[in-house]
PDB file of C-alpha atoms in Angstrom:
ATOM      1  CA  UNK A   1      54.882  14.146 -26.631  1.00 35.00           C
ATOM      2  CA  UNK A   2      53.863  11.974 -29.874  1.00 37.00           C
ATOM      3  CA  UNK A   3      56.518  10.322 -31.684  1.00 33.00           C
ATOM      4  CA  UNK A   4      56.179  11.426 -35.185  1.00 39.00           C
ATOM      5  CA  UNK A   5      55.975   7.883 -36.453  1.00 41.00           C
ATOM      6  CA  UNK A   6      52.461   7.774 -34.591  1.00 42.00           C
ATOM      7  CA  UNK A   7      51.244   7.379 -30.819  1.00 40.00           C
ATOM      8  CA  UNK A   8      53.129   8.188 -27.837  1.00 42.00           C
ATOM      9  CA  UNK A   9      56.920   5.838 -28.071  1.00 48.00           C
ATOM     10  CA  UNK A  10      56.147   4.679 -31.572  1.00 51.00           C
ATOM     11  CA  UNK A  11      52.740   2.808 -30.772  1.00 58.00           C
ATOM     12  CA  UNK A  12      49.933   3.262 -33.185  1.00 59.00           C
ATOM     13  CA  UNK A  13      46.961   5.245 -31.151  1.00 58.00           C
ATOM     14  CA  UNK A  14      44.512   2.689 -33.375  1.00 60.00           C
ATOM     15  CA  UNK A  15      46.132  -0.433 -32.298  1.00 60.00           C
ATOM     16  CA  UNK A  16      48.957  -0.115 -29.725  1.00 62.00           C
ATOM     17  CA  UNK A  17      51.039  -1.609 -32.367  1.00 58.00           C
ATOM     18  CA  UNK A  18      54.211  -0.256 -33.211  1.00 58.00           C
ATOM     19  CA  UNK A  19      54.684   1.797 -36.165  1.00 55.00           C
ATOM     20  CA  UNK A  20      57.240   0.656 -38.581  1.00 64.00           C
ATOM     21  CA  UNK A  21      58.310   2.253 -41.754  1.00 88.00           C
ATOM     22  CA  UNK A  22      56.747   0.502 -44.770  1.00 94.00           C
ATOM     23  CA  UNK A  23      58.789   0.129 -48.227  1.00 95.00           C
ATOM     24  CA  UNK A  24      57.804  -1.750 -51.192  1.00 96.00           C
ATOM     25  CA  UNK A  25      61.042  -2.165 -53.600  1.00 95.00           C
ATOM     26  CA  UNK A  26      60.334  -3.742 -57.282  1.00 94.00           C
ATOM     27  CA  UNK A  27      63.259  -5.387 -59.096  1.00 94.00           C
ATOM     28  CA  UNK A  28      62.776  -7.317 -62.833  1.00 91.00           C
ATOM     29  CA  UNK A  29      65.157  -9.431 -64.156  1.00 92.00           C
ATOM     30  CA  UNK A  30      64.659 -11.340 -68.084  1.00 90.00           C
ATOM     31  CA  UNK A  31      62.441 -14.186 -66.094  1.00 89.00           C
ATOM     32  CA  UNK A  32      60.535 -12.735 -63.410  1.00 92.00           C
ATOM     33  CA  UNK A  33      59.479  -9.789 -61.471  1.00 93.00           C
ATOM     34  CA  UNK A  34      60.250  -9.377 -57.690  1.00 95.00           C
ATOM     35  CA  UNK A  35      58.898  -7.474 -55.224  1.00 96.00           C
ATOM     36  CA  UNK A  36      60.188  -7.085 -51.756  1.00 97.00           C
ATOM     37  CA  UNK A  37      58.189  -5.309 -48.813  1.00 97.00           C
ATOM     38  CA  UNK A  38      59.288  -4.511 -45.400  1.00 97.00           C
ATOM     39  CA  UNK A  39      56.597  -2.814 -42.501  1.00 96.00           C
ATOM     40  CA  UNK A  40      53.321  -4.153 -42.092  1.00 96.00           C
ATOM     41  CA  UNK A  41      50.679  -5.067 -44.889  1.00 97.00           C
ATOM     42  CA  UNK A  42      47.003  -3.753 -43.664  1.00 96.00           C
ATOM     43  CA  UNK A  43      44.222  -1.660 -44.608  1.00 95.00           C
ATOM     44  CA  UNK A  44      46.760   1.815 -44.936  1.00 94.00           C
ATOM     45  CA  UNK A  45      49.579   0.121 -46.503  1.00 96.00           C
ATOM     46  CA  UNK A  46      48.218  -2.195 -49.013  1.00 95.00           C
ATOM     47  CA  UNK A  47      47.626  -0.086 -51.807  1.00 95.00           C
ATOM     48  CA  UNK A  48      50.943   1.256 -52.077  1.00 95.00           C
ATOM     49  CA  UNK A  49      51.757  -2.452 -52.764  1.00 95.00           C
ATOM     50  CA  UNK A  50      48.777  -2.566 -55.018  1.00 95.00           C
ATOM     51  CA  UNK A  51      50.196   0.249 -57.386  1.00 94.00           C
ATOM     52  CA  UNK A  52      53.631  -1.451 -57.046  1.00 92.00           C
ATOM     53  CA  UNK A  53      52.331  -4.185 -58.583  1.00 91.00           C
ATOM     54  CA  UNK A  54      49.864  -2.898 -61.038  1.00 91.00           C
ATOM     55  CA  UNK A  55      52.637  -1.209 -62.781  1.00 87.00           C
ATOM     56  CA  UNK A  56      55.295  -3.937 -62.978  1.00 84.00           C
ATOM     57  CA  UNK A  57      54.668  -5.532 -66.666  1.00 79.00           C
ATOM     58  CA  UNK A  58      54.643  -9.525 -66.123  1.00 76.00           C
ATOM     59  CA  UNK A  59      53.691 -10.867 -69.941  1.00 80.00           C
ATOM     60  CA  UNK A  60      53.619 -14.549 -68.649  1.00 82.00           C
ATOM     61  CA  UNK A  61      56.780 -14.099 -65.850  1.00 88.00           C
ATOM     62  CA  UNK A  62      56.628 -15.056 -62.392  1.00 91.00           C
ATOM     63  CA  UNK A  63      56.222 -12.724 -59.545  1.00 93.00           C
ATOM     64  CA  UNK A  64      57.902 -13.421 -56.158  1.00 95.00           C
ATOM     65  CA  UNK A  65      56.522 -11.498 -53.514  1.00 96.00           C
ATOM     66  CA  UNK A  66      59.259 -11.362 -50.878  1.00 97.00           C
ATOM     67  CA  UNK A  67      57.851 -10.839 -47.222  1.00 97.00           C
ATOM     68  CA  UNK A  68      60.781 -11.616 -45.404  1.00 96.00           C
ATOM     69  CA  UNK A  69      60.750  -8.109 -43.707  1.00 96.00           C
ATOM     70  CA  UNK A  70      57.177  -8.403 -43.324  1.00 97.00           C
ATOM     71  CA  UNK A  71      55.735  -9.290 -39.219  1.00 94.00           C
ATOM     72  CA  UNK A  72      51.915  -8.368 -40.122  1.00 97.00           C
ATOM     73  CA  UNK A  73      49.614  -9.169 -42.403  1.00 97.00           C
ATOM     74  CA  UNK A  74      45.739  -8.225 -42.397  1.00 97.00           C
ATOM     75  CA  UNK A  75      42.808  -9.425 -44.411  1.00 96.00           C
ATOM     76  CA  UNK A  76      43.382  -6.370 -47.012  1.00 97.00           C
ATOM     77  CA  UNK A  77      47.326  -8.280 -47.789  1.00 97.00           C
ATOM     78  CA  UNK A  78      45.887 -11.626 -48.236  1.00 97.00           C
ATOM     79  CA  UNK A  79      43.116 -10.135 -50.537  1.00 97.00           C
ATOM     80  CA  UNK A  80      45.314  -8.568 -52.189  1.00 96.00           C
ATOM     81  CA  UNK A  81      47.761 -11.568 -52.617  1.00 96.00           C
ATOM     82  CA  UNK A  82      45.206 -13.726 -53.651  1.00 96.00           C
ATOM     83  CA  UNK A  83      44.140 -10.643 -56.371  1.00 94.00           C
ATOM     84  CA  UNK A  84      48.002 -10.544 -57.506  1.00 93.00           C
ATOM     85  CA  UNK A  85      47.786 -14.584 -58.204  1.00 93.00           C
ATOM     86  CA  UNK A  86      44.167 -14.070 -60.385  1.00 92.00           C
ATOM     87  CA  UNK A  87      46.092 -11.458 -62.165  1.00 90.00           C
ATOM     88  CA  UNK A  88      48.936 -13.556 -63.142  1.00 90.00           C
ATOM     89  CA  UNK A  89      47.350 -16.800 -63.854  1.00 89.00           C
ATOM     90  CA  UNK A  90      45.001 -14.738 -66.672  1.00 90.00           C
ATOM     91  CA  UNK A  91      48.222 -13.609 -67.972  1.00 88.00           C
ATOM     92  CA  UNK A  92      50.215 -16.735 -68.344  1.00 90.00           C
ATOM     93  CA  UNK A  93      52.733 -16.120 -65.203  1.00 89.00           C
ATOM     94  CA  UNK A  94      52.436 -16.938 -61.627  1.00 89.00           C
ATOM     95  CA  UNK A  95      52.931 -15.929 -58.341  1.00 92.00           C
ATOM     96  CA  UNK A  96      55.004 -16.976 -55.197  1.00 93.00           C
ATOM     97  CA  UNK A  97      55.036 -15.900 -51.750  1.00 95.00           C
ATOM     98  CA  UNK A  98      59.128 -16.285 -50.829  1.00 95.00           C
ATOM     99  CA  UNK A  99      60.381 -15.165 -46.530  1.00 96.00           C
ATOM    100  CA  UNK A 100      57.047 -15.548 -44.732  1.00 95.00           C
ATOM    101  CA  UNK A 101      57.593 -14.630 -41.169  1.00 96.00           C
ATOM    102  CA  UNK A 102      55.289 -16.219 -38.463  1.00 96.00           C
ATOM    103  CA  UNK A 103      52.044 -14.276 -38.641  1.00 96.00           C
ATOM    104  CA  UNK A 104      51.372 -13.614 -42.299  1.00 96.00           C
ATOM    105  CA  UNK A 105      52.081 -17.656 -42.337  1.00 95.00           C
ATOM    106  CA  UNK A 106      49.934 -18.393 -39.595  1.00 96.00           C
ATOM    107  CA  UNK A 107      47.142 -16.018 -41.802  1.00 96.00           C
ATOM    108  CA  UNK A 108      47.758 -18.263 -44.237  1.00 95.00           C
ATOM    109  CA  UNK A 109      47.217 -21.330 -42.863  1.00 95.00           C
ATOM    110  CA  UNK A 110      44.273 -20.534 -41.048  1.00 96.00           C
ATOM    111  CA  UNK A 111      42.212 -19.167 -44.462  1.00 96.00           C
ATOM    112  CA  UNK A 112      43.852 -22.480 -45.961  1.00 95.00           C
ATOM    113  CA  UNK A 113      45.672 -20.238 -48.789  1.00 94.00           C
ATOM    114  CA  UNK A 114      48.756 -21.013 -47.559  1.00 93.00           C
ATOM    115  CA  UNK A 115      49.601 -23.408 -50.722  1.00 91.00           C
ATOM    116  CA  UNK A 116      48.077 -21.111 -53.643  1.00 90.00           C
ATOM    117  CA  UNK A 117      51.131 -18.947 -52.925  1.00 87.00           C
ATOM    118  CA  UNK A 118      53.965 -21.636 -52.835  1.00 78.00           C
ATOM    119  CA  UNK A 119      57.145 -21.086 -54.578  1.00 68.00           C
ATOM    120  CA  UNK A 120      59.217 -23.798 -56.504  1.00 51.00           C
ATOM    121  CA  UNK A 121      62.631 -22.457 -54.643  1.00 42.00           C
ATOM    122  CA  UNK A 122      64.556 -23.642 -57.534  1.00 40.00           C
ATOM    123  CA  UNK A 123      63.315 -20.994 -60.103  1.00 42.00           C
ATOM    124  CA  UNK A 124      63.824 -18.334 -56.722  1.00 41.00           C
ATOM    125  CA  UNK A 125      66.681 -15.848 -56.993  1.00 43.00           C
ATOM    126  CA  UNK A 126      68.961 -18.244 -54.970  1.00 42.00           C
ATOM    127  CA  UNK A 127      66.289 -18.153 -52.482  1.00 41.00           C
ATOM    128  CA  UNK A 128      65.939 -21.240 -50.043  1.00 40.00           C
ATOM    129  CA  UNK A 129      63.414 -19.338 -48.021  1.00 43.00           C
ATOM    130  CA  UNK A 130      60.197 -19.657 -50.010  1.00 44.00           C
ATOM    131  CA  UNK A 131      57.072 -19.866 -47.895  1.00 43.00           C
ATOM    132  CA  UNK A 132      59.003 -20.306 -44.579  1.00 40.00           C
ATOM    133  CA  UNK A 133      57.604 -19.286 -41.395  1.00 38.00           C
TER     134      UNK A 133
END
């Protein structure tokens, strides 16, 4: 019998992946915006994060985009990271990538975007994880 978070034992019928639960949580605080995403970030998933972060108001803050929870990352996340960063340098803020796990790193690296989305850890929420695979 299916498992009702996809395929047959949790597997994706698409990909044999396994399904996880996706959650995008926003937090602001006077200085900058963060949000933190747990699942995977592909074709189905991204535009949840897209609205997430369409309605968070930046007016010149930074936004750290915590991936910590975060094992896969498509083409459709990195577009959409790499919209996110347009967005905020035309508005006066910027953007940082904190709690990269090994794939979405590795994705990264290999499109060479890997250093649009570093963080300056000392302006992180006590974070000593920025951009660390």
């Amino acid at each position: 019998m299916p498992s009702p978070l996809g395929g047959r034992d949790g597997l994706d019928p698409g990909t044999g992946r396994t399904v996880s639960e996706f959650t995008v949580l926003s937090q602001q605080y006077p200085d900058r915006s963060v949000i933190t995403v747990r699942g995977e970030i592909d074709l189905h998933t991204c535009p949840q994060l897209a609205r997430a972060a369409a309605i968070i108001p930046l007016g010149g803050k930074a936004l750290y985009v915590d991936l910590s929870g975060v094992t896969f990352m498509d083409s459709s996340g990195l577009n959409l990271l790499v919209l996110l960063r347009r967005r905020l340098h035309a508005e006066g803020g910027r953007l940082a990538v904190i709690g990269l796990q090994p794939q979405p790193a590795r994705l990264l690296e290999i499109t060479d975007t890997y250093e649009l989305f570093a963080a300056d850890t000392t302006d992180a929420d006590d974070s000593d994880d920025a951009l660390t695979p």
